[in-house]
CSV table of C-alpha atoms in Angstrom, one decimal:
chain,number,residue,atom,x,y,z
A,1,UNK,CA,0.0,0.0,0.0
A,2,UNK,CA,1.5,3.4,-1.0
A,3,UNK,CA,1.9,6.2,1.5
A,4,UNK,CA,-1.1,8.3,0.3
A,5,UNK,CA,-3.5,5.3,0.7
A,6,UNK,CA,-2.0,4.7,4.2
A,7,UNK,CA,-2.7,8.3,5.2
A,8,UNK,CA,-6.2,8.1,3.9
A,9,UNK,CA,-7.0,4.8,5.6
A,10,UNK,CA,-5.6,6.1,8.8
A,11,UNK,CA,-7.7,9.3,8.6
A,12,UNK,CA,-10.9,7.3,7.8
A,13,UNK,CA,-10.2,4.9,10.6
A,14,UNK,CA,-9.5,7.7,13.2
A,15,UNK,CA,-12.5,9.7,12.1
A,16,UNK,CA,-14.9,6.8,12.3
A,17,UNK,CA,-13.5,5.8,15.7
A,18,UNK,CA,-14.1,9.3,17.0
A,19,UNK,CA,-17.6,10.0,15.4
A,20,UNK,CA,-19.2,6.5,14.7
A,21,UNK,CA,-20.3,8.1,11.4
A,22,UNK,CA,-19.3,6.9,7.9
A,23,UNK,CA,-16.6,9.1,6.5
A,24,UNK,CA,-16.7,10.9,3.1
A,25,UNK,CA,-13.9,12.3,1.0
A,26,UNK,CA,-14.8,15.9,1.7
A,27,UNK,CA,-14.5,15.3,5.4
A,28,UNK,CA,-11.0,13.8,5.0
A,29,UNK,CA,-9.9,16.7,2.8
A,30,UNK,CA,-11.3,19.3,5.2
A,31,UNK,CA,-10.1,17.8,8.5
A,32,UNK,CA,-6.8,16.1,7.8
A,33,UNK,CA,-4.9,18.4,5.4
A,34,UNK,CA,-3.5,15.7,3.1
A,35,UNK,CA,-2.9,18.2,0.4
A,36,UNK,CA,-5.0,16.5,-2.3
A,37,UNK,CA,-8.5,17.2,-3.6
A,38,UNK,CA,-11.7,15.5,-2.5
A,39,UNK,CA,-12.0,13.9,-5.9
A,40,UNK,CA,-8.5,12.3,-5.5
A,41,UNK,CA,-9.4,11.1,-2.0
A,42,UNK,CA,-12.6,9.7,-3.3
A,43,UNK,CA,-10.7,7.7,-6.0
A,44,UNK,CA,-8.2,6.4,-3.4
A,45,UNK,CA,-11.1,5.4,-1.1
A,46,UNK,CA,-12.7,3.5,-3.9
A,47,UNK,CA,-9.4,1.6,-4.4
A,48,UNK,CA,-9.2,0.9,-0.7
A,49,UNK,CA,-12.7,-0.5,-0.8
A,50,UNK,CA,-11.9,-2.7,-3.8
A,51,UNK,CA,-8.9,-4.0,-1.9
A,52,UNK,CA,-11.1,-4.9,1.1
A,53,UNK,CA,-9.8,-2.2,3.6
A,54,UNK,CA,-12.9,-0.1,3.5
A,55,UNK,CA,-16.6,-0.8,3.1
A,56,UNK,CA,-19.7,1.2,2.4
A,57,UNK,CA,-22.8,0.9,4.6
A,58,UNK,CA,-26.0,0.6,2.5
A,59,UNK,CA,-27.5,3.8,4.0
A,60,UNK,CA,-24.5,6.1,3.5
A,61,UNK,CA,-22.3,7.5,0.8
A,62,UNK,CA,-19.4,7.5,3.3
A,63,UNK,CA,-17.0,4.6,4.0
A,64,UNK,CA,-16.0,2.8,7.2
A,65,UNK,CA,-13.1,0.5,7.9
A,66,UNK,CA,-13.6,-3.3,7.4
A,67,UNK,CA,-12.0,-5.8,9.7
A,68,UNK,CA,-9.1,-6.0,7.2
A,69,UNK,CA,-8.8,-2.2,7.5
A,70,UNK,CA,-8.8,-2.3,11.3
A,71,UNK,CA,-6.2,-5.1,11.2
A,72,UNK,CA,-3.9,-3.0,9.0
A,73,UNK,CA,-4.4,0.0,11.2
A,74,UNK,CA,-3.5,-1.9,14.3
A,75,UNK,CA,-0.5,-3.7,12.8
A,76,UNK,CA,1.0,-0.8,10.7
A,77,UNK,CA,-0.6,2.6,11.2
A,78,UNK,CA,-1.5,3.2,14.8
A,79,UNK,CA,0.8,4.9,17.3
A,80,UNK,CA,-0.2,4.0,20.8
A,81,UNK,CA,0.4,6.7,23.3
A,82,UNK,CA,2.8,5.6,26.1
A,83,UNK,CA,1.4,6.5,29.5
A,84,UNK,CA,3.3,9.2,31.3
A,85,UNK,CA,5.4,8.4,34.3
A,86,UNK,CA,2.9,10.4,36.4
A,87,UNK,CA,0.0,8.3,35.1
A,88,UNK,CA,1.8,5.0,35.7
A,89,UNK,CA,2.7,6.2,39.3
A,90,UNK,CA,-0.9,6.9,40.0
A,91,UNK,CA,-2.0,3.5,38.7
A,92,UNK,CA,0.7,1.7,40.8
A,93,UNK,CA,-0.2,3.7,43.9
A,94,UNK,CA,-3.9,2.8,43.5
A,95,UNK,CA,-3.1,-0.9,43.2
A,96,UNK,CA,-0.5,-0.8,46.0
A,97,UNK,CA,-3.1,0.5,48.4
A,98,UNK,CA,-4.8,-2.9,48.3
A,99,UNK,CA,-3.4,-5.6,50.6
A,100,UNK,CA,-5.0,-8.9,49.4
A,101,UNK,CA,-4.5,-10.4,46.0
A,102,UNK,CA,-8.2,-10.5,45.2
A,103,UNK,CA,-8.6,-6.8,46.1
A,104,UNK,CA,-5.6,-5.9,43.9
A,105,UNK,CA,-7.1,-7.8,41.0
A,106,UNK,CA,-10.6,-6.2,41.5
A,107,UNK,CA,-9.0,-2.8,41.7
A,108,UNK,CA,-7.1,-3.3,38.5
A,109,UNK,CA,-10.3,-4.3,36.6
A,110,UNK,CA,-12.2,-1.3,38.0
A,111,UNK,CA,-9.3,1.0,37.0
A,112,UNK,CA,-9.1,-0.5,33.6
A,113,UNK,CA,-12.8,0.1,32.9
A,114,UNK,CA,-12.6,3.6,34.3
A,115,UNK,CA,-9.6,4.7,32.2
A,116,UNK,CA,-10.5,2.9,29.0
A,117,UNK,CA,-14.3,3.4,29.1
A,118,UNK,CA,-14.7,-0.1,27.8
A,119,UNK,CA,-15.7,-3.4,29.5
A,120,UNK,CA,-12.7,-4.7,31.4
A,121,UNK,CA,-11.8,-8.3,32.3
A,122,UNK,CA,-9.1,-9.7,34.5
A,123,UNK,CA,-8.3,-13.4,35.0
A,124,UNK,CA,-6.8,-13.7,38.5
A,125,UNK,CA,-3.7,-16.0,39.0
A,126,UNK,CA,-4.3,-19.7,39.0
A,127,UNK,CA,-3.1,-20.8,42.4
A,128,UNK,CA,-3.2,-24.5,41.7
A,129,UNK,CA,0.5,-24.7,40.8
A,130,UNK,CA,1.5,-22.5,43.8
A,131,UNK,CA,3.3,-23.8,46.8
A,132,UNK,CA,1.5,-23.8,50.1
A,133,UNK,CA,3.1,-21.5,52.7
A,134,UNK,CA,0.3,-21.8,55.3
A,135,UNK,CA,-3.1,-23.4,55.6
A,136,UNK,CA,-4.9,-22.7,58.9
A,137,UNK,CA,-8.4,-23.0,60.4
A,138,UNK,CA,-9.5,-20.2,62.6
A,139,UNK,CA,-12.7,-20.7,64.7
A,140,UNK,CA,-15.5,-18.2,64.1
A,141,UNK,CA,-18.5,-19.7,66.0
A,142,UNK,CA,-19.8,-23.1,66.9
A,143,UNK,CA,-20.3,-24.4,63.4
A,144,UNK,CA,-18.1,-22.2,61.2
A,145,UNK,CA,-14.3,-21.9,60.8
A,146,UNK,CA,-12.3,-19.6,58.5
A,147,UNK,CA,-9.9,-21.5,56.3
A,148,UNK,CA,-6.9,-19.2,55.4
A,149,UNK,CA,-4.6,-20.3,52.6
A,150,UNK,CA,-1.3,-18.5,51.8
A,151,UNK,CA,0.4,-19.6,48.6
A,152,UNK,CA,3.8,-18.5,47.5
A,153,UNK,CA,4.7,-15.9,46.2
A,154,UNK,CA,2.4,-14.3,48.8
A,155,UNK,CA,-1.2,-14.9,47.5
A,156,UNK,CA,-3.7,-15.3,50.3
A,157,UNK,CA,-7.3,-16.4,50.1
A,158,UNK,CA,-9.8,-17.3,52.8
A,159,UNK,CA,-13.1,-19.1,52.9
A,160,UNK,CA,-15.7,-19.6,55.6
A,161,UNK,CA,-16.4,-23.3,55.9
A,162,UNK,CA,-19.2,-24.9,57.8
A,163,UNK,CA,-18.3,-27.8,60.2
A,164,UNK,CA,-20.6,-30.8,60.6
A,165,UNK,CA,-20.2,-30.6,64.4
A,166,UNK,CA,-18.7,-28.3,67.0
A,167,UNK,CA,-14.9,-28.7,67.2
A,168,UNK,CA,-13.0,-28.1,70.4
A,169,UNK,CA,-10.0,-25.9,70.5
A,170,UNK,CA,-7.8,-29.0,71.0
A,171,UNK,CA,-9.3,-30.7,67.9
A,172,UNK,CA,-8.7,-27.6,65.7
A,173,UNK,CA,-5.2,-27.4,67.1
A,174,UNK,CA,-4.5,-31.0,66.0
A,175,UNK,CA,-5.9,-30.4,62.5
A,176,UNK,CA,-3.8,-27.2,62.2
A,177,UNK,CA,-0.7,-29.0,63.4
A,178,UNK,CA,-1.1,-31.6,60.8
A,179,UNK,CA,-1.7,-29.0,58.0
A,180,UNK,CA,1.4,-27.2,59.1
A,181,UNK,CA,3.7,-30.2,59.1
A,182,UNK,CA,2.3,-31.9,56.0
A,183,UNK,CA,1.1,-29.1,53.7
A,184,UNK,CA,3.9,-26.5,54.0
A,185,UNK,CA,5.8,-26.6,50.8
A,186,UNK,CA,3.2,-28.8,49.0
A,187,UNK,CA,2.0,-27.9,45.5
A,188,UNK,CA,-1.7,-27.0,45.9
A,189,UNK,CA,-2.8,-29.1,42.9
A,190,UNK,CA,-1.0,-32.2,44.3
A,191,UNK,CA,-3.1,-32.2,47.5
A,192,UNK,CA,-5.0,-35.5,46.9
A,193,UNK,CA,-5.2,-39.1,47.8
A,194,UNK,CA,-1.7,-39.5,49.2
A,195,UNK,CA,-2.4,-36.7,51.6
A,196,UNK,CA,-5.6,-38.3,52.7
A,197,UNK,CA,-3.8,-41.5,53.5
A,198,UNK,CA,-1.2,-39.5,55.6
A,199,UNK,CA,-4.1,-37.8,57.3
A,200,UNK,CA,-5.7,-41.1,58.1
A,201,UNK,CA,-2.4,-42.4,59.7
A,202,UNK,CA,-1.9,-39.1,61.6
A,203,UNK,CA,-5.4,-38.8,63.2
A,204,UNK,CA,-6.8,-42.0,64.6
A,205,UNK,CA,-10.0,-40.4,65.7
A,206,UNK,CA,-12.5,-41.4,62.9
A,207,UNK,CA,-14.9,-38.5,63.6
A,208,UNK,CA,-12.0,-35.9,63.6
A,209,UNK,CA,-10.5,-37.4,60.5
A,210,UNK,CA,-13.8,-37.1,58.7
A,211,UNK,CA,-14.1,-33.5,59.7
A,212,UNK,CA,-10.6,-32.6,58.7
A,213,UNK,CA,-11.1,-34.1,55.3
A,214,UNK,CA,-14.4,-32.4,54.9
A,215,UNK,CA,-13.0,-29.0,55.8
A,216,UNK,CA,-10.0,-29.5,53.5
A,217,UNK,CA,-12.1,-30.5,50.5
A,218,UNK,CA,-14.7,-27.8,50.9
A,219,UNK,CA,-12.2,-25.1,51.6
A,220,UNK,CA,-10.0,-25.8,48.6
A,221,UNK,CA,-12.8,-26.6,46.1
A,222,UNK,CA,-13.0,-23.1,44.6
A,223,UNK,CA,-9.6,-21.8,45.6
A,224,UNK,CA,-7.9,-23.8,42.8
A,225,UNK,CA,-10.1,-22.4,40.1
A,226,UNK,CA,-9.3,-19.4,38.0
A,227,UNK,CA,-11.3,-16.4,39.0
A,228,UNK,CA,-12.6,-13.9,36.4
A,229,UNK,CA,-13.5,-10.3,37.3
A,230,UNK,CA,-15.5,-8.0,35.0
A,231,UNK,CA,-16.2,-4.3,35.3
A,232,UNK,CA,-17.8,-1.6,33.1
A,233,UNK,CA,-20.4,-3.6,31.2
A,234,UNK,CA,-22.5,-0.4,31.0
A,235,UNK,CA,-19.7,1.1,28.8
A,236,UNK,CA,-20.6,-1.4,26.1
A,237,UNK,CA,-24.3,-0.5,26.2
A,238,UNK,CA,-23.4,3.2,25.7
A,239,UNK,CA,-21.8,2.3,22.3
A,240,UNK,CA,-23.9,3.0,19.2
A,241,UNK,CA,-23.2,-0.6,18.0
A,242,UNK,CA,-25.0,-2.1,20.9
A,243,UNK,CA,-28.1,0.1,21.0
A,244,UNK,CA,-30.1,-2.9,19.6
A,245,UNK,CA,-31.6,-4.5,22.7
A,246,UNK,CA,-31.3,-8.1,21.4
A,247,UNK,CA,-27.7,-7.6,20.4
A,248,UNK,CA,-26.8,-6.1,23.8
A,249,UNK,CA,-28.6,-8.8,25.7
A,250,UNK,CA,-26.8,-11.5,23.8
A,251,UNK,CA,-23.4,-9.9,24.6
A,252,UNK,CA,-24.3,-9.5,28.3
A,253,UNK,CA,-25.3,-13.1,28.5
A,254,UNK,CA,-21.9,-14.2,27.2
A,255,UNK,CA,-20.2,-11.9,29.7
A,256,UNK,CA,-22.1,-13.7,32.4
A,257,UNK,CA,-20.6,-17.0,31.2
A,258,UNK,CA,-17.4,-17.0,33.2
A,259,UNK,CA,-16.0,-20.0,31.3
A,260,UNK,CA,-16.5,-18.4,27.9
A,261,UNK,CA,-14.8,-15.2,29.1
A,262,UNK,CA,-11.9,-17.1,30.6
A,263,UNK,CA,-11.4,-19.1,27.4
A,264,UNK,CA,-11.2,-15.9,25.4
A,265,UNK,CA,-8.6,-14.3,27.7
A,266,UNK,CA,-6.8,-17.6,28.0
A,267,UNK,CA,-5.5,-17.1,24.5
A,268,UNK,CA,-3.3,-14.3,25.8
A,269,UNK,CA,-1.6,-16.6,28.3
A,270,UNK,CA,0.5,-18.4,25.7
A,271,UNK,CA,2.3,-15.3,24.6
A,272,UNK,CA,3.8,-12.1,26.0
A,273,UNK,CA,3.0,-8.6,25.1
A,274,UNK,CA,-0.3,-7.1,23.7
A,275,UNK,CA,-2.7,-9.2,21.7
A,276,UNK,CA,-5.4,-7.5,19.7
A,277,UNK,CA,-8.2,-9.7,18.2
A,278,UNK,CA,-10.7,-8.0,15.9
A,279,UNK,CA,-14.2,-9.2,15.1
A,280,UNK,CA,-14.3,-12.6,13.4
A,281,UNK,CA,-10.7,-13.3,14.6
A,282,UNK,CA,-12.3,-14.0,18.0
A,283,UNK,CA,-12.9,-17.8,18.4
A,284,UNK,CA,-16.0,-17.3,20.4
A,285,UNK,CA,-19.0,-16.5,18.2
A,286,UNK,CA,-20.6,-14.2,20.7
A,287,UNK,CA,-17.6,-11.9,20.6
A,288,UNK,CA,-17.3,-11.6,16.8
A,289,UNK,CA,-18.8,-8.2,16.6
A,290,UNK,CA,-16.3,-7.0,19.2
A,291,UNK,CA,-12.6,-6.4,19.5
A,292,UNK,CA,-10.4,-7.4,22.4
A,293,UNK,CA,-7.2,-6.0,23.6
A,294,UNK,CA,-5.4,-8.3,26.1
A,295,UNK,CA,-2.1,-8.7,27.8
A,296,UNK,CA,-0.5,-11.0,30.3
A,297,UNK,CA,0.9,-10.0,33.7
A,298,UNK,CA,3.7,-11.8,35.5
A,299,UNK,CA,5.3,-12.6,38.8
A,300,UNK,CA,9.1,-12.7,38.7
A,301,UNK,CA,9.0,-13.4,35.0
A,302,UNK,CA,6.3,-16.1,35.1
A,303,UNK,CA,3.0,-15.4,33.5
A,304,UNK,CA,0.2,-15.9,36.0
A,305,UNK,CA,-2.9,-14.1,34.6
A,306,UNK,CA,-4.3,-11.9,31.8
A,307,UNK,CA,-6.1,-8.6,31.6
A,308,UNK,CA,-8.0,-6.9,28.8
A,309,UNK,CA,-10.8,-4.8,27.5
A,310,UNK,CA,-13.8,-5.6,25.2
A,311,UNK,CA,-15.4,-3.0,22.9
A,312,UNK,CA,-16.8,-2.6,19.5
A,313,UNK,CA,-14.6,-3.2,16.4
A,314,UNK,CA,-14.7,0.7,16.3
A,315,UNK,CA,-12.5,0.7,19.3
A,316,UNK,CA,-10.0,3.4,20.1
A,317,UNK,CA,-7.1,0.9,19.7
A,318,UNK,CA,-4.3,3.5,20.4
A,319,UNK,CA,-5.9,4.3,23.8
A,320,UNK,CA,-6.9,0.8,24.7
A,321,UNK,CA,-3.4,-0.7,24.0
A,322,UNK,CA,-1.6,1.9,26.0
A,323,UNK,CA,-3.9,1.5,29.1
A,324,UNK,CA,-4.0,-2.3,29.0
A,325,UNK,CA,-0.2,-2.4,28.7
A,326,UNK,CA,0.2,0.2,31.5
A,327,UNK,CA,-2.0,-1.6,34.0
A,328,UNK,CA,-0.5,-5.1,33.1
A,329,UNK,CA,3.0,-3.8,33.7
A,330,UNK,CA,1.9,-2.1,37.0
A,331,UNK,CA,0.4,-5.4,38.1
A,332,UNK,CA,3.5,-7.3,37.2
A,333,UNK,CA,5.7,-4.9,39.1
A,334,UNK,CA,3.5,-4.9,42.2
A,335,UNK,CA,3.1,-8.6,42.4
A,336,UNK,CA,6.8,-9.2,41.8
A,337,UNK,CA,7.9,-6.7,44.5
A,338,UNK,CA,9.7,-8.9,47.2
A,339,UNK,CA,8.5,-6.5,49.9
A,340,UNK,CA,5.0,-7.8,49.5
A,341,UNK,CA,5.9,-11.4,50.3
């Protein structure tokens, strides 16, 4: 593609992103100072349409970018704005104010939606391959205990677990003592049958054994699973592309399907850096009228989760890429900080 066509495609794309209105040759000539007449621009736009980079809505004389046009814009033409040092410091400070992993992740998804004005998604770290630092039961009342799990490198989660009978302080101490001796250093995903046999040998009281297993299984059931956090769904509904109630309802239903959302973001986990998927490039049919900008975040160089935004294909890619990248890098820096562990 020659330089003039590139400039015209970039101008059409930027104008359509900003206005959501099909773009005509006179608009390009007036707003972008390309130094050529509207007639020349019109001819170039016709060539771009013929080559598949632009398309013409039935109801308008103007043109809009096709998926191919957006892809060329993202890969070749756009210039993402790097967030300033002050902006990055603000993001880092906001995340740093949170103490618990879950709160850090929730704050990052809230911040991403606020700054991008798109729907944001974060997949929290999968703890299943983490090493247990501490697993402890804390009594709350007669029939409830708090199971607290700390997994290296410093993730903590807790669950309220119901006991089947009241446990004495001595019984809880015996269970905690076993957890401390046998679980410290174990990989979370490997806690299974062999541990149960060790537990059986350790605790000869059948009723207490049953209760310890019950608490362990119930407490770890959801902790091993990936958690997906979503914020800013109302931002999607404010986009002209989703004014149609049925279309909006379908997209909201998909966003309610945690597994579907996780599978879309999981594509980012196999690579580093920013991944932009546009329209039909998305493997999930429900997202094929949307674009996603995703990135991974790390702890000490190891990828542990992904973060991203969903918007219309008429997304402001320059802005979305810079914000997703900035927050992903801030998350990586914060979670890798040895002072947190």
